[in-house]
Amino acid sequence: MRHLPSLSSVALVCSLAFAAGAVQAAPDAKLLAAAEKAQPALIENLKEMVLIESGSLNSEGLMKMADLTDGRLKSLGFQTRRVKTTTGAPAEIVVGTMKGSGKRKFMLQAHMDTVYPAGILNTQGYKVDGNRIYGPGIADDKGGIAVILASLKILLDSGWKDFDTLTVLLNTDEEVGSGASGELIASTADQQDYVLSFEPTAAKSVAKGESLLLGAAGIAKATMDVKGRAAHAGAAPEMGRNALYELSYQMLQTKDLPKDIPGVTLNWTVATANGPLNQITEKAQALGDIRITQPGAEKKLDAALQAKVASGKLIPDTETTVKVDVNRPAFLAGDKGLAVAKKGQEIYKEIDRELGLAPMTGGGTDAGFAGRSGKATVVESFGLAGFGYHARDEYIEVDSIVPRLYLVTRLLQELGKQ
Ligand SMILES: [Zn+2]
């Protein structure tokens, strides 16, 4: 198990490193001490948030989260506004802004909703066990919110003003596709130089070490509809045109199309054709899960689907239509994001830690909306190390708190100087 070295051992490690000719910089002792001092309050804040159940459909819980985070931001000196959701569960997105005296515009984003149903705390409560703290949503993404609030407190308490504007955006529907917040995230991000997104990083039990994320798959949905003709299945089946047969044919015809299109996958996962049993099927529909790892690949897939469906059919007189709807754009940090992540790696080295860079994950993230236009530099996974999200017994690792606070505060300082 790796421990964050104490200040004295950091000094020792660094002096040895310098003696050996290494280029590792010494840690910013004041900042590291501030991060260590901030840990108990961060855990308290985390506990308070975990004890608010805030599933994506839980309006009451989401409003409590909005009140809590809004209050915290105000006490840090932010001006805040609340944006009411217009789709999904009624709730309020929290946006805090602050003016500084530097040049760069920064946005820090995380989400207040969780995947869990109401009542989850009755069976999976808040629990401290050694280096782990358990609780629904504790890593995904309340840990991210806690790191944002604590990092900003450290920096602002120290008198840091090296920014033009600071924006904090906390949304309410990430776990259900960000239908109500995606456009707000995209348009707010377009006004920034840098967007740091605070989803969790994987815990030690499942990953070699903490990391930043440079890419995430986008998500889209394919819908294929077939219209046939109904007829009595016993008396006159030849009069019918079986939509279910045609749907099956078209699914098989199209399933391998992504093999020729880099950066996209398609899997038909749902099909419906509701009888009745004694009738040749009149209508059938299939839904396909699409994952996008290269921007624009979904458009090429759409074109290929249209061409394939138009090129032939199994059952004459049937009509097949297919469409592609993008739910969440792909996230690609690109060279700009990579440069920021590498700065993060140098900062982790200062405290004698390795920071991994994950090029791509299959899970979607709001970083996709933030980076959609390519205007802002976006990097993901500044939240706490944890595991069990979207599953059972979600937890964070306590020994990731100080390194993450150090990473975020030092990185903002560095980026603010540019
Ligand atoms: Zn999340």
mmCIF file of N, CA and C and ligand atoms in Angstrom, residues 111 113 139-141 174-175 198-200 364-365 389-390, ligand 1:
data_model
loop_
_atom_site.group_PDB
_atom_site.id
_atom_site.type_symbol
_atom_site.label_atom_id
_atom_site.label_comp_id
_atom_site.label_asym_id
_atom_site.label_seq_id
_atom_site.Cartn_x
_atom_site.Cartn_y
_atom_site.Cartn_z
ATOM 1 N N HIS A 111 -21.276 16.137 -10.711
ATOM 2 C CA HIS A 111 -22.727 15.969 -10.693
ATOM 3 C C HIS A 111 -23.241 15.577 -9.311
ATOM 4 N N ASP A 113 -26.274 14.062 -8.763
ATOM 5 C CA ASP A 113 -27.179 12.908 -8.748
ATOM 6 C C ASP A 113 -26.412 11.600 -8.627
ATOM 7 N N ALA A 139 -18.224 8.066 -4.147
ATOM 8 C CA ALA A 139 -17.155 8.286 -5.133
ATOM 9 C C ALA A 139 -17.717 8.982 -6.365
ATOM 10 N N ASP A 140 -18.867 8.530 -6.804
ATOM 11 C CA ASP A 140 -19.508 8.988 -8.044
ATOM 12 C C ASP A 140 -20.815 9.683 -7.714
ATOM 13 N N ASP A 141 -20.819 10.975 -7.398
ATOM 14 C CA ASP A 141 -19.704 11.844 -7.671
ATOM 15 C C ASP A 141 -19.541 12.842 -6.534
ATOM 16 N N GLU A 174 -26.551 13.649 -14.564
ATOM 17 C CA GLU A 174 -25.470 12.993 -15.310
ATOM 18 C C GLU A 174 -25.754 11.510 -15.499
ATOM 19 N N GLU A 175 -26.302 10.898 -14.463
ATOM 20 C CA GLU A 175 -26.488 9.444 -14.506
ATOM 21 C C GLU A 175 -27.619 9.018 -15.443
ATOM 22 N N PHE A 198 -14.773 16.271 -12.461
ATOM 23 C CA PHE A 198 -14.423 15.587 -11.212
ATOM 24 C C PHE A 198 -15.105 14.247 -11.011
ATOM 25 N N GLU A 199 -15.142 13.414 -12.051
ATOM 26 C CA GLU A 199 -15.570 12.028 -11.839
ATOM 27 C C GLU A 199 -14.469 11.307 -11.062
ATOM 28 N N PRO A 200 -14.812 10.159 -10.419
ATOM 29 C CA PRO A 200 -13.795 9.467 -9.604
ATOM 30 C C PRO A 200 -12.714 8.801 -10.450
ATOM 31 N N GLY A 364 -19.737 6.848 -20.328
ATOM 32 C CA GLY A 364 -19.891 8.224 -20.779
ATOM 33 C C GLY A 364 -19.591 9.210 -19.676
ATOM 34 N N THR A 365 -19.256 10.449 -20.019
ATOM 35 C CA THR A 365 -19.043 11.497 -19.015
ATOM 36 C C THR A 365 -19.444 12.859 -19.569
ATOM 37 N N TYR A 389 -19.012 1.992 -7.759
ATOM 38 C CA TYR A 389 -20.065 2.865 -8.258
ATOM 39 C C TYR A 389 -20.928 2.118 -9.263
ATOM 40 N N HIS A 390 -22.190 2.477 -9.296
ATOM 41 C CA HIS A 390 -23.194 1.804 -10.130
ATOM 42 C C HIS A 390 -23.312 0.334 -9.730
HETATM 43 ZN ZN ZN B 1 -20.315 10.078 -12.279
#
